[in-house]
Tab-separated table of C-alpha atoms in Angstrom:
chain	number	residue	atom	x	y	z
V	580	MET	CA	0.000	0.000	0.000
V	581	TYR	CA	2.714	2.445	0.943
V	582	GLY	CA	4.658	1.398	-2.114
V	583	ASN	CA	1.717	2.347	-4.382
V	584	HIS	CA	1.435	5.689	-2.610
V	585	SER	CA	5.048	6.329	-3.448
V	586	LYS	CA	4.357	5.619	-7.114
V	587	TYR	CA	1.577	8.187	-7.449
V	588	GLY	CA	2.779	10.661	-4.872
V	589	ARG	CA	6.440	11.459	-4.682
V	590	GLY	CA	7.184	9.601	-7.892
V	591	GLN	CA	4.682	11.819	-9.751
V	592	THR	CA	7.298	14.557	-10.131
V	593	ASN	CA	8.823	12.519	-12.940
V	594	LYS	CA	5.591	12.204	-14.938
V	595	TRP	CA	7.082	14.404	-17.664
V	596	PRO	CA	10.861	14.118	-17.434
V	597	LEU	CA	12.807	17.100	-18.717
V	598	THR	CA	14.476	16.529	-22.048
V	599	LYS	CA	17.911	17.853	-22.901
V	600	LYS	CA	16.285	20.390	-25.226
V	601	ILE	CA	13.997	21.735	-22.489
V	602	GLU	CA	16.825	21.846	-19.991
V	603	ASP	CA	18.928	23.874	-22.431
V	604	LEU	CA	15.969	26.173	-23.124
V	605	LEU	CA	15.339	26.887	-19.464
V	606	LEU	CA	18.725	26.583	-17.831
V	607	LYS	CA	21.053	28.127	-20.446
V	608	CYS	CA	21.622	31.880	-20.607
V	609	ASP	CA	20.024	33.613	-23.609
V	610	VAL	CA	23.079	35.858	-24.011
V	611	HIS	CA	25.926	33.524	-23.110
V	612	LYS	CA	24.623	30.385	-24.764
V	613	GLU	CA	26.967	27.929	-23.083
V	614	GLU	CA	26.569	29.315	-19.565
V	615	LYS	CA	23.985	28.094	-17.073
V	616	LEU	CA	21.701	30.495	-15.205
V	617	LYS	CA	22.756	30.571	-11.575
V	618	MET	CA	21.941	34.039	-10.231
V	619	PHE	CA	18.974	36.405	-10.054
V	620	CYS	CA	19.354	40.207	-9.950
V	621	GLN	CA	16.448	41.706	-8.044
V	622	ASP	CA	17.518	45.242	-9.030
V	623	HIS	CA	16.802	44.466	-12.695
V	624	SER	CA	14.492	41.422	-12.266
V	625	GLN	CA	16.822	39.446	-14.515
V	626	LEU	CA	18.127	35.901	-14.564
V	627	CYS	CA	21.919	35.884	-14.836
V	628	CYS	CA	24.768	33.572	-15.594
V	629	THR	CA	28.271	34.253	-14.288
V	630	GLY	CA	29.103	36.209	-17.430
V	631	CYS	CA	26.011	38.423	-17.074
V	632	VAL	CA	26.904	39.257	-13.487
V	633	LEU	CA	30.471	40.201	-14.418
V	634	LEU	CA	29.475	42.311	-17.404
V	635	ASN	CA	26.229	43.978	-16.363
V	636	HIS	CA	25.440	43.494	-12.686
V	637	ARG	CA	28.652	44.135	-10.762
V	638	GLN	CA	27.218	47.355	-9.326
V	639	CYS	CA	23.888	45.781	-8.347
V	640	THR	CA	23.228	45.305	-4.637
V	641	ASN	CA	20.622	42.538	-4.784
V	642	VAL	CA	22.179	39.655	-6.716
V	643	SER	CA	21.771	36.221	-5.189
V	644	LEU	CA	21.855	32.564	-6.116
V	645	ILE	CA	18.643	31.314	-7.675
V	646	SER	CA	18.468	28.583	-5.054
V	647	GLU	CA	18.375	31.301	-2.366
V	648	SER	CA	15.890	33.491	-4.262
V	649	VAL	CA	13.277	30.737	-4.599
V	650	LYS	CA	13.283	29.396	-1.031
V	651	ASN	CA	10.120	31.186	0.027
V	652	LEU	CA	8.429	31.477	-3.377
V	653	SER	CA	5.273	29.686	-4.473
V	654	LEU	CA	4.942	29.396	-8.252
V	655	ASP	CA	1.655	28.501	-9.971
V	656	MET	CA	2.801	26.772	-13.159
V	657	GLN	CA	-0.740	25.879	-14.213
V	658	GLN	CA	-1.774	29.547	-14.209
V	659	LEU	CA	1.414	30.392	-16.081
V	660	SER	CA	0.489	27.777	-18.677
V	661	LYS	CA	-2.954	29.391	-19.069
V	662	ASP	CA	-1.362	32.828	-19.481
V	663	LEU	CA	0.925	31.483	-22.171
V	664	GLN	CA	-1.993	29.942	-24.032
V	665	THR	CA	-3.955	33.206	-23.838
V	666	ILE	CA	-1.131	35.188	-25.365
V	667	ILE	CA	-0.641	32.504	-28.029
V	668	ASP	CA	-4.319	32.844	-28.934
V	669	GLU	CA	-3.908	36.615	-29.261
V	670	LEU	CA	-0.924	36.111	-31.538
V	671	ASN	CA	-2.966	33.712	-33.649
V	672	LYS	CA	-5.687	36.345	-34.013
V	673	LEU	CA	-3.191	38.981	-35.128
V	674	LYS	CA	-1.497	36.535	-37.488
V	675	ASN	CA	-4.848	35.595	-39.054
V	676	THR	CA	-5.752	39.271	-39.451
V	677	ARG	CA	-2.501	40.012	-41.234
V	678	GLU	CA	-2.895	36.996	-43.509
V	679	ALA	CA	-6.419	38.175	-44.360
V	680	SER	CA	-4.999	41.635	-45.096
V	681	ILE	CA	-2.528	40.135	-47.554
V	682	GLN	CA	-5.418	38.475	-49.366
V	683	SER	CA	-7.399	41.732	-49.252
V	684	VAL	CA	-4.501	43.599	-50.825
V	685	GLU	CA	-4.384	41.095	-53.671
V	686	VAL	CA	-8.157	41.173	-54.248
V	687	SER	CA	-8.410	44.969	-54.072
V	688	CYS	CA	-5.353	45.309	-56.271
V	689	SER	CA	-6.967	43.132	-58.928
V	690	GLY	CA	-10.175	45.172	-58.779
V	691	LYS	CA	-8.418	48.512	-58.974
V	692	LEU	CA	-6.245	47.239	-61.790
V	693	GLN	CA	-9.406	46.593	-63.779
V	694	GLU	CA	-10.663	50.100	-62.978
V	695	ILE	CA	-7.405	51.550	-64.208
V	696	ARG	CA	-7.661	49.605	-67.461
V	697	ASP	CA	-11.359	50.477	-67.928
V	698	LEU	CA	-10.473	54.136	-67.623
V	699	ARG	CA	-7.542	53.592	-69.956
V	700	LYS	CA	-9.872	52.310	-72.729
V	701	LYS	CA	-11.695	55.676	-72.817
V	702	LEU	CA	-8.537	57.567	-73.601
V	703	ASN	CA	-6.287	57.675	-76.660
V	704	ALA	CA	-2.950	56.052	-77.344
V	705	SER	CA	-0.960	58.809	-75.606
V	706	LEU	CA	-2.079	57.329	-72.245
V	707	ASP	CA	0.343	54.393	-72.532
V	708	ALA	CA	3.104	56.140	-70.610
V	709	LEU	CA	0.705	57.332	-67.899
V	710	GLU	CA	-0.764	53.865	-67.475
V	711	ASN	CA	2.689	52.361	-66.972
V	712	THR	CA	3.456	54.999	-64.344
V	713	ALA	CA	0.270	54.225	-62.412
V	714	LEU	CA	0.850	50.464	-62.539
V	715	THR	CA	4.422	50.889	-61.347
V	716	GLU	CA	3.237	53.009	-58.411
V	717	MET	CA	0.676	50.399	-57.471
V	718	ALA	CA	3.201	47.571	-57.679
V	719	ASP	CA	5.586	49.495	-55.412
V	720	ILE	CA	2.869	50.190	-52.846
V	721	ARG	CA	1.588	46.605	-53.010
V	722	THR	CA	5.105	45.303	-52.407
V	723	ARG	CA	5.609	47.681	-49.504
V	724	ILE	CA	2.285	46.753	-47.879
V	725	LYS	CA	2.790	43.014	-48.364
V	726	THR	CA	6.341	43.223	-47.044
V	727	SER	CA	5.110	44.984	-43.914
V	728	LEU	CA	2.230	42.551	-43.407
V	729	LYS	CA	4.424	39.506	-44.081
V	730	LYS	CA	6.853	40.832	-41.476
V	731	ASP	CA	3.996	40.912	-38.955
V	732	VAL	CA	2.958	37.382	-39.913
V	733	ASP	CA	6.530	36.132	-39.530
V	734	ASN	CA	6.880	37.907	-36.187
V	735	CYS	CA	3.635	36.339	-34.977
V	736	SER	CA	4.814	32.891	-36.054
V	737	ARG	CA	8.186	33.334	-34.383
V	738	LEU	CA	6.735	34.639	-31.136
V	739	LYS	CA	4.065	31.960	-31.159
V	740	ASP	CA	6.713	29.247	-31.591
V	741	ASP	CA	8.729	30.720	-28.722
V	742	LEU	CA	5.682	30.773	-26.476
V	743	GLN	CA	4.583	27.303	-27.545
V	744	THR	CA	8.005	25.921	-26.694
V	745	LEU	CA	7.915	27.621	-23.308
V	746	SER	CA	4.368	26.358	-22.790
V	747	GLU	CA	5.497	22.780	-23.383
V	748	ALA	CA	8.320	23.308	-20.945
V	749	VAL	CA	5.943	24.762	-18.340
V	750	ASN	CA	3.515	21.857	-18.768
V	751	SER	CA	6.335	19.465	-18.054
V	752	LEU	CA	7.034	21.319	-14.812
V	753	CYS	CA	3.490	21.386	-13.413
V	754	TYR	CA	4.104	18.429	-11.154
V	755	LYS	CA	7.789	19.024	-10.488
V	756	SER	CA	8.992	20.047	-7.092
V	757	GLU	CA	12.257	21.738	-8.050
V	758	LYS	CA	11.706	25.413	-7.364
V	759	ASP	CA	14.895	26.531	-9.065
V	760	ILE	CA	13.896	25.473	-12.531
V	761	LYS	CA	10.288	26.519	-11.939
V	762	PHE	CA	11.499	29.963	-10.990
V	763	ILE	CA	13.657	30.186	-14.082
V	764	ALA	CA	10.766	29.045	-16.250
V	765	ASN	CA	8.475	31.551	-14.567
V	766	ARG	CA	10.853	34.464	-15.188
V	767	LYS	CA	11.491	33.497	-18.790
V	768	CYS	CA	7.779	33.125	-19.470
V	769	LEU	CA	6.890	36.427	-17.826
V	770	ASP	CA	9.626	38.223	-19.784
V	771	LYS	CA	8.454	36.650	-23.048
V	772	ILE	CA	4.792	37.431	-22.273
V	773	GLN	CA	5.693	41.049	-21.561
V	774	LYS	CA	7.528	41.350	-24.880
V	775	VAL	CA	4.627	39.780	-26.798
V	776	GLU	CA	2.053	41.959	-25.034
V	777	SER	CA	4.046	45.053	-25.998
V	778	TYR	CA	4.199	43.806	-29.578
V	779	LEU	CA	0.459	43.142	-29.627
V	780	LYS	CA	-0.287	46.538	-28.112
V	781	GLU	CA	1.733	48.238	-30.848
V	782	ASN	CA	0.075	46.301	-33.652
V	783	ILE	CA	-3.429	45.325	-32.556
V	784	LYS	CA	-5.017	48.648	-33.561
V	785	LYS	CA	-3.911	48.377	-37.187
V	786	VAL	CA	-6.776	47.746	-39.571
V	787	GLN	CA	-6.965	45.638	-42.681
V	788	SER	CA	-4.919	47.037	-45.553
V	789	SER	CA	-5.997	47.319	-49.156
V	790	ILE	CA	-5.199	49.300	-52.276
V	791	ILE	CA	-7.283	52.359	-53.170
V	792	PHE	CA	-7.210	54.027	-56.554
V	793	GLN	CA	-8.367	57.640	-56.836
V	794	ALA	CA	-8.970	58.511	-60.466
V	795	ASN	CA	-7.780	61.860	-61.796
V	796	THR	CA	-11.020	63.487	-62.953
V	797	ASP	CA	-9.123	66.199	-64.843
V	798	ILE	CA	-7.095	63.726	-66.863
V	799	GLU	CA	-8.650	64.453	-70.253
V	800	GLN	CA	-8.225	68.210	-69.852
V	801	TYR	CA	-4.589	67.941	-68.780
V	802	LEU	CA	-3.706	64.820	-70.776
V	803	SER	CA	-0.511	66.083	-72.349
V	804	LYS	CA	0.957	67.310	-69.040
V	805	GLN	CA	-0.166	64.712	-66.486
V	806	SER	CA	2.461	62.481	-64.934
V	807	SER	CA	0.222	59.686	-63.625
V	808	LEU	CA	-3.095	58.013	-64.409
V	809	GLY	CA	-4.327	58.602	-60.862
V	810	TRP	CA	-3.470	58.497	-57.176
V	811	ILE	CA	-2.841	55.060	-55.739
V	812	VAL	CA	-2.697	54.906	-51.954
V	813	ASP	CA	-2.698	52.412	-49.151
V	814	SER	CA	-6.093	52.290	-47.436
V	815	MET	CA	-4.287	52.925	-44.132
V	816	GLN	CA	-3.308	56.363	-45.419
V	817	PHE	CA	-6.819	56.914	-46.795
V	818	LEU	CA	-8.235	56.050	-43.366
V	819	LYS	CA	-6.191	58.827	-41.788
V	820	LEU	CA	-8.319	61.366	-43.661
V	821	LYS	CA	-11.191	60.360	-41.358
V	822	MET	CA	-9.154	60.688	-38.161
V	823	ASN	CA	-9.624	63.498	-35.656
V	824	PRO	CA	-7.748	66.564	-36.993
V	825	ASN	CA	-7.576	67.954	-33.457
V	826	GLU	CA	-5.871	64.906	-31.964
V	827	THR	CA	-2.730	66.280	-30.340
V	828	PHE	CA	0.664	64.793	-31.111
V	829	ILE	CA	2.884	63.769	-28.203
V	830	VAL	CA	6.634	63.926	-28.796
V	831	ARG	CA	8.616	61.086	-27.256
V	832	ARG	CA	12.134	62.161	-28.199
V	833	THR	CA	14.072	64.281	-30.710
V	834	MET	CA	17.158	63.482	-32.769
V	835	GLU	CA	19.308	65.477	-35.208
V	836	TYR	CA	20.628	64.504	-38.648
V	837	ASN	CA	23.179	66.408	-40.738
V	838	MET	CA	22.262	67.335	-44.324
V	839	ALA	CA	25.758	68.498	-45.290
V	840	ILE	CA	27.533	66.574	-48.053
V	841	PRO	CA	31.075	66.948	-49.509
V	842	SER	CA	29.842	68.458	-52.798
V	843	ASP	CA	28.130	71.417	-51.089
V	844	THR	CA	29.475	74.728	-52.373
V	845	SER	CA	28.310	76.730	-49.358
V	846	GLN	CA	28.915	76.119	-45.683
V	847	SER	CA	25.804	78.134	-44.807
V	848	TYR	CA	22.628	76.078	-44.640
V	849	LEU	CA	18.907	76.757	-44.587
V	850	ILE	CA	16.626	73.697	-44.928
V	851	THR	CA	13.657	75.594	-46.325
V	852	SER	CA	11.367	72.658	-47.094
V	853	ILE	CA	10.788	68.933	-46.473
V	854	CYS	CA	8.563	66.487	-48.329
V	855	CYS	CA	7.895	62.764	-47.705
V	856	LEU	CA	6.714	60.547	-50.557
V	857	PRO	CA	4.299	57.616	-50.006
V	858	THR	CA	7.189	55.281	-50.854
V	859	GLY	CA	9.021	56.465	-47.723
V	860	LYS	CA	11.527	58.682	-49.558
V	861	VAL	CA	12.277	62.045	-47.918
V	862	ILE	CA	13.280	65.092	-49.957
V	863	VAL	CA	14.706	68.333	-48.515
V	864	ALA	CA	15.493	71.733	-50.023
V	865	ASP	CA	18.973	73.175	-49.303
V	866	PHE	CA	18.528	76.913	-49.952
V	867	HIS	CA	22.113	78.206	-49.949
V	868	ASN	CA	23.523	75.293	-51.955
V	869	LYS	CA	20.701	75.539	-54.546
V	870	THR	CA	20.217	71.810	-54.158
V	871	VAL	CA	17.410	69.332	-53.580
V	872	LYS	CA	18.503	66.270	-51.582
V	873	LEU	CA	17.040	62.760	-51.337
V	874	LEU	CA	17.346	60.983	-47.971
V	875	ASP	CA	17.344	57.268	-47.187
V	876	GLN	CA	15.424	55.652	-44.321
V	877	HIS	CA	18.149	56.684	-41.877
V	878	TYR	CA	17.988	60.317	-43.058
V	879	ASN	CA	21.333	60.110	-44.823
V	880	VAL	CA	21.672	61.971	-48.131
V	881	SER	CA	21.579	59.321	-50.883
V	882	SER	CA	21.146	61.535	-53.961
V	883	HIS	CA	20.908	65.198	-54.882
V	884	CYS	CA	20.291	67.431	-57.886
V	885	ASP	CA	20.948	71.104	-58.467
V	886	VAL	CA	18.303	73.634	-59.448
V	887	SER	CA	18.816	77.012	-61.108
V	888	GLY	CA	17.875	78.991	-58.012
V	889	SER	CA	17.633	78.735	-54.238
V	890	PRO	CA	14.765	76.295	-53.540
V	891	ARG	CA	12.108	77.701	-51.214
V	892	ASN	CA	9.403	75.065	-50.970
V	893	ILE	CA	8.573	71.494	-52.076
V	894	CYS	CA	5.205	69.807	-52.522
V	895	HIS	CA	4.214	66.235	-53.325
V	896	ILE	CA	2.666	65.673	-56.785
V	897	THR	CA	2.661	61.876	-57.281
V	898	SER	CA	4.295	58.968	-55.462
V	899	SER	CA	7.525	59.622	-57.387
V	900	GLU	CA	7.373	63.328	-58.267
V	901	VAL	CA	7.576	66.651	-56.424
V	902	ALA	CA	7.387	70.312	-57.431
V	903	VAL	CA	9.998	72.797	-56.194
V	904	SER	CA	9.504	76.584	-56.097
V	905	PHE	CA	12.326	79.129	-56.545
V	906	ASN	CA	12.824	82.532	-58.193
V	907	LYS	CA	9.811	82.785	-60.553
V	908	ASP	CA	9.854	79.104	-61.485
V	909	VAL	CA	8.385	75.755	-60.469
V	910	GLN	CA	10.678	72.795	-61.203
V	911	PHE	CA	9.227	69.273	-61.309
V	912	ILE	CA	11.632	66.614	-60.012
V	913	SER	CA	11.079	62.852	-60.083
V	914	VAL	CA	12.685	59.966	-58.202
V	915	THR	CA	13.955	57.400	-60.719
V	916	ASN	CA	15.995	54.354	-59.658
V	917	GLY	CA	16.892	56.059	-56.403
V	918	GLN	CA	18.095	59.252	-58.098
V	919	LEU	CA	16.591	62.750	-58.358
V	920	VAL	CA	15.957	63.788	-61.975
V	921	ASN	CA	14.871	67.245	-63.153
V	922	GLY	CA	11.753	67.313	-65.345
V	923	ARG	CA	9.624	70.068	-66.849
V	924	LYS	CA	9.600	73.631	-65.523
V	925	LEU	CA	6.853	76.245	-65.202
V	926	SER	CA	7.764	79.948	-65.506
V	927	LEU	CA	5.546	82.423	-63.658
V	928	GLN	CA	5.009	86.188	-63.761
V	929	HIS	CA	5.704	86.580	-60.042
V	930	ASN	CA	7.988	85.194	-57.327
V	931	ALA	CA	7.456	81.550	-56.305
V	932	CYS	CA	7.786	81.178	-52.522
V	933	GLY	CA	5.399	78.608	-51.066
V	934	ILE	CA	3.759	75.797	-53.027
V	935	ALA	CA	1.091	73.184	-52.254
V	936	HIS	CA	-0.786	70.632	-54.358
V	937	HIS	CA	-4.218	69.038	-54.067
V	938	GLN	CA	-5.705	66.802	-56.783
V	939	GLY	CA	-4.410	68.712	-59.769
V	940	ALA	CA	-4.537	72.199	-58.218
V	941	LEU	CA	-1.301	74.085	-57.483
V	942	TYR	CA	-1.394	76.823	-54.845
V	943	ILE	CA	1.605	79.170	-55.067
V	944	THR	CA	2.522	82.138	-52.873
V	945	SER	CA	4.621	85.068	-54.066
V	946	GLY	CA	5.339	86.670	-50.696
V	947	THR	CA	2.475	89.119	-51.169
V	948	ALA	CA	-0.267	86.999	-52.785
V	949	LEU	CA	-1.700	83.478	-53.068
V	950	TYR	CA	-2.492	82.076	-56.536
V	951	HIS	CA	-4.352	79.016	-57.825
V	952	TYR	CA	-2.724	77.341	-60.882
V	953	THR	CA	-3.269	74.152	-62.850
V	954	LEU	CA	-0.477	71.597	-63.149
V	955	THR	CA	0.162	72.897	-66.666
V	956	GLY	CA	0.911	76.401	-65.372
V	957	THR	CA	-2.394	78.055	-66.261
V	958	LEU	CA	-3.449	80.732	-63.765
V	959	VAL	CA	-6.948	80.047	-62.447
V	960	LYS	CA	-7.328	82.831	-59.887
V	961	LYS	CA	-5.569	85.128	-57.451
V	962	LEU	CA	-7.095	84.008	-54.145
V	963	HIS	CA	-5.579	86.419	-51.622
V	964	GLU	CA	-3.296	89.445	-51.579
V	965	ASP	CA	-1.539	91.499	-48.900
V	966	ALA	CA	0.973	93.789	-50.585
V	967	GLY	CA	2.038	95.598	-47.409
V	968	ALA	CA	5.297	93.644	-47.044
V	969	SER	CA	7.167	90.949	-48.953
V	970	TYR	CA	6.609	88.160	-46.394
V	971	ARG	CA	2.927	88.558	-45.529
V	972	VAL	CA	1.966	85.638	-47.789
V	973	LEU	CA	4.957	83.360	-47.288
V	974	ARG	CA	4.038	79.635	-47.215
V	975	CYS	CA	0.841	77.649	-47.714
V	976	ALA	CA	-0.633	74.200	-47.049
V	977	VAL	CA	-3.933	72.579	-48.045
V	978	SER	CA	-6.280	70.510	-45.885
V	979	PRO	CA	-6.791	66.823	-46.895
V	980	ALA	CA	-10.339	67.570	-48.065
V	981	GLY	CA	-9.078	70.516	-50.120
V	982	ASP	CA	-11.490	72.966	-48.485
V	983	ARG	CA	-9.013	75.060	-46.496
V	984	ILE	CA	-5.703	76.737	-47.247
V	985	TYR	CA	-3.379	77.748	-44.403
V	986	VAL	CA	-1.046	80.698	-45.103
V	987	THR	CA	1.808	82.016	-42.925
V	988	ASN	CA	2.191	85.780	-42.518
V	989	PHE	CA	5.823	86.039	-41.419
V	990	SER	CA	5.929	89.832	-41.066
V	991	GLN	CA	2.798	90.205	-38.925
V	992	GLN	CA	3.249	87.026	-36.803
V	993	LYS	CA	0.007	85.395	-38.014
V	994	LEU	CA	-1.426	82.283	-39.603
V	995	LEU	CA	-4.387	82.772	-41.947
V	996	THR	CA	-6.964	80.109	-42.737
V	997	LEU	CA	-8.671	80.678	-46.091
V	998	GLY	CA	-11.397	78.954	-48.054
V	999	THR	CA	-10.470	77.754	-51.555
V	1000	ASP	CA	-12.208	80.853	-52.926
V	1001	GLY	CA	-9.918	83.089	-50.851
V	1002	THR	CA	-12.457	83.849	-48.109
V	1003	LEU	CA	-10.815	84.482	-44.720
V	1004	ILE	CA	-11.990	81.874	-42.189
V	1005	SER	CA	-9.767	82.696	-39.231
V	1006	THR	CA	-6.597	84.479	-38.084
V	1007	PHE	CA	-4.251	83.119	-35.423
V	1008	ASP	CA	-1.429	84.771	-33.484
V	1009	HIS	CA	0.269	83.663	-30.268
V	1010	PRO	CA	3.416	84.550	-28.293
V	1011	GLU	CA	4.737	81.012	-28.883
V	1012	LEU	CA	4.454	81.448	-32.665
V	1013	GLN	CA	6.653	84.382	-33.618
V	1014	SER	CA	7.466	84.897	-37.321
V	1015	PRO	CA	5.603	81.777	-38.541
V	1016	CYS	CA	7.323	80.271	-41.541
V	1017	GLY	CA	6.737	76.653	-42.596
V	1018	VAL	CA	3.229	75.175	-42.386
V	1019	HIS	CA	2.101	71.593	-42.990
V	1020	VAL	CA	-1.177	69.660	-42.733
V	1021	THR	CA	-1.093	65.916	-41.993
V	1022	PRO	CA	-3.327	63.394	-43.823
V	1023	ALA	CA	-5.588	63.487	-40.732
V	1024	GLY	CA	-5.902	67.278	-40.967
V	1025	GLN	CA	-3.576	68.209	-38.078
V	1026	VAL	CA	-2.064	71.672	-38.627
V	1027	LEU	CA	1.646	72.162	-37.852
V	1028	VAL	CA	3.410	75.544	-37.961
V	1029	CYS	CA	6.977	76.487	-37.067
V	1030	GLY	CA	7.921	79.826	-35.507
V	1031	PHE	CA	11.248	81.105	-36.827
V	1032	ILE	CA	11.906	83.650	-34.061
V	1033	SER	CA	10.160	81.765	-31.235
V	1034	ASN	CA	12.094	78.552	-32.067
V	1035	THR	CA	8.909	76.490	-31.826
V	1036	VAL	CA	6.769	73.939	-33.639
V	1037	VAL	CA	3.110	74.490	-32.762
V	1038	GLN	CA	0.037	72.337	-33.465
V	1039	LEU	CA	-3.233	74.178	-34.162
V	1040	ASP	CA	-6.812	72.996	-34.449
V	1041	ARG	CA	-8.455	72.371	-37.823
V	1042	GLU	CA	-9.925	75.897	-37.869
V	1043	GLY	CA	-6.443	77.376	-37.498
V	1044	SER	CA	-7.733	79.504	-34.631
V	1045	LYS	CA	-6.555	77.698	-31.485
V	1046	LYS	CA	-3.202	76.355	-30.236
V	1047	LEU	CA	-3.458	72.712	-29.207
V	1048	ALA	CA	0.167	72.166	-28.226
V	1049	THR	CA	3.728	73.396	-28.499
V	1050	LEU	CA	5.394	70.235	-29.750
V	1051	ALA	CA	9.016	71.416	-29.566
V	1052	SER	CA	10.964	74.521	-28.624
V	1053	GLN	CA	14.506	75.803	-28.147
V	1054	LYS	CA	14.940	73.630	-25.049
V	1055	ASP	CA	14.409	70.622	-27.331
V	1056	GLY	CA	17.209	71.780	-29.608
V	1057	LEU	CA	15.268	73.810	-32.206
V	1058	SER	CA	17.150	76.682	-33.795
V	1059	GLN	CA	15.155	79.003	-36.068
V	1060	PRO	CA	12.934	76.329	-37.668
V	1061	VAL	CA	11.769	77.168	-41.200
V	1062	SER	CA	10.052	73.973	-42.390
V	1063	VAL	CA	8.016	71.138	-40.893
V	1064	TYR	CA	6.553	67.893	-42.261
V	1065	TYR	CA	4.798	64.843	-40.800
V	1066	ASN	CA	6.253	61.553	-42.061
V	1067	THR	CA	3.227	59.217	-42.169
V	1068	ASN	CA	5.405	56.202	-42.982
V	1069	ILE	CA	7.122	56.120	-39.577
V	1070	HIS	CA	4.969	58.502	-37.466
V	1071	GLN	CA	7.563	61.229	-37.045
V	1072	ILE	CA	7.681	65.003	-37.488
V	1073	ILE	CA	10.714	66.384	-39.332
V	1074	VAL	CA	11.845	69.990	-38.882
V	1075	GLY	CA	14.253	71.948	-41.093
V	1076	GLN	CA	16.290	74.754	-39.532
V	1077	ASN	CA	18.557	77.710	-40.236
V	1078	ASN	CA	21.552	75.343	-40.171
V	1079	SER	CA	22.563	71.996	-41.692
V	1080	LYS	CA	20.562	69.888	-39.197
V	1081	ILE	CA	17.069	68.491	-39.482
V	1082	VAL	CA	15.331	67.540	-36.238
V	1083	ASP	CA	13.412	64.269	-36.135
V	1084	MET	CA	10.601	64.263	-33.565
V	1085	ASP	CA	9.631	60.681	-32.703
V	1086	LEU	CA	5.957	60.518	-31.670
V	1087	GLN	CA	4.068	58.308	-29.260
């Protein structure tokens, strides 16, 4: 009788014997692969091998042997197993959502491709080049979306496998009595769960991606001058148009990047404008060097091209083309095979300071007036004029819906909000926005303005009449900011200054 009790009582701890693989998983250090975990640092809540203690925990005051740390601990391995399974289920949900998004991208891409070709049939043979441009843009965006989604799927699979392996290890420990290894398993599982929960929190709010094609309704009228068959965007970017334009940005940290390159002819710098393409490319205007520069994902200059004047402002035209204002000209520049290439040029009858684009309409400021042009250079209307000083109509930006135009009045310390017919909607001035220069509107409608003299970047409400936040100031390293742009690809605000540095504001 007592012998049977021994079989199902004390002997039960060996119901699932630990394999060599599980022992290595639990007992070996993740950093020093050949070292066994022997210590626990309470200061950092970290398991440590001898190497970890020597390298990273010599100054810690609460480092003890694991065998000492677990003496009075009670570990519920069954609850830990349930927690692991819960987080695995959440990963499965996210993985399934991303896989469905990949399919949605393919289906929507096929449908929009047919729309593109249906529209193409209504036009004449000169549309061949435009069609190829649109299809190339769509292929690039599709690849970018699928790459991002596939990365999420792969991450889910990897994290799921890690958790599943730990879960199997935990299950094998449910009836074990050794507290040391249970403690190690508990810490490893909690650390892994925390990492996965952070990953899920960062990604769970993302919605299903698809491809959206916005046809250019003016295409027949501007056929000979258009550079694309339409606007192809990721539905995630399209969704941002419906977001709250008064949602305030929160800056997590700022970093600086140098725009100087060996070929610069001037050692004086003024980064007058910044533009981010949907492909993730960033383009900046270097005023004193009369150069437009292309930046890589790390904000290093990867290409540049000279223009025949000091560039003042840049606006996005298509996914691979921008327009640059300088002197009395507008220069179109495209990104081809990673290089900046000059295209056609428009010559105006007045100075070209600020420039903005919205669905075929170009809005250009001269310093004293705001004009509406077509992409072919035809003047539609003078919308606003203030001839009192040369910088009263300096820069402009258009709302995502195209119903409002924001104009900086540098001389009188004001921001004007106008209707597209030139009607004044509101006027804003504030002590924290002195000599407003660059202005930008995000895809969600958030209004950003930089104060040259106040050394600030300010966020206003959609009406342009109320300050929502001062996002950065001189104490954050700003020095006479002249341009600002929100990079939707990586959720950052980029600021150009009266020096060679751009400031990258990483957002929460």
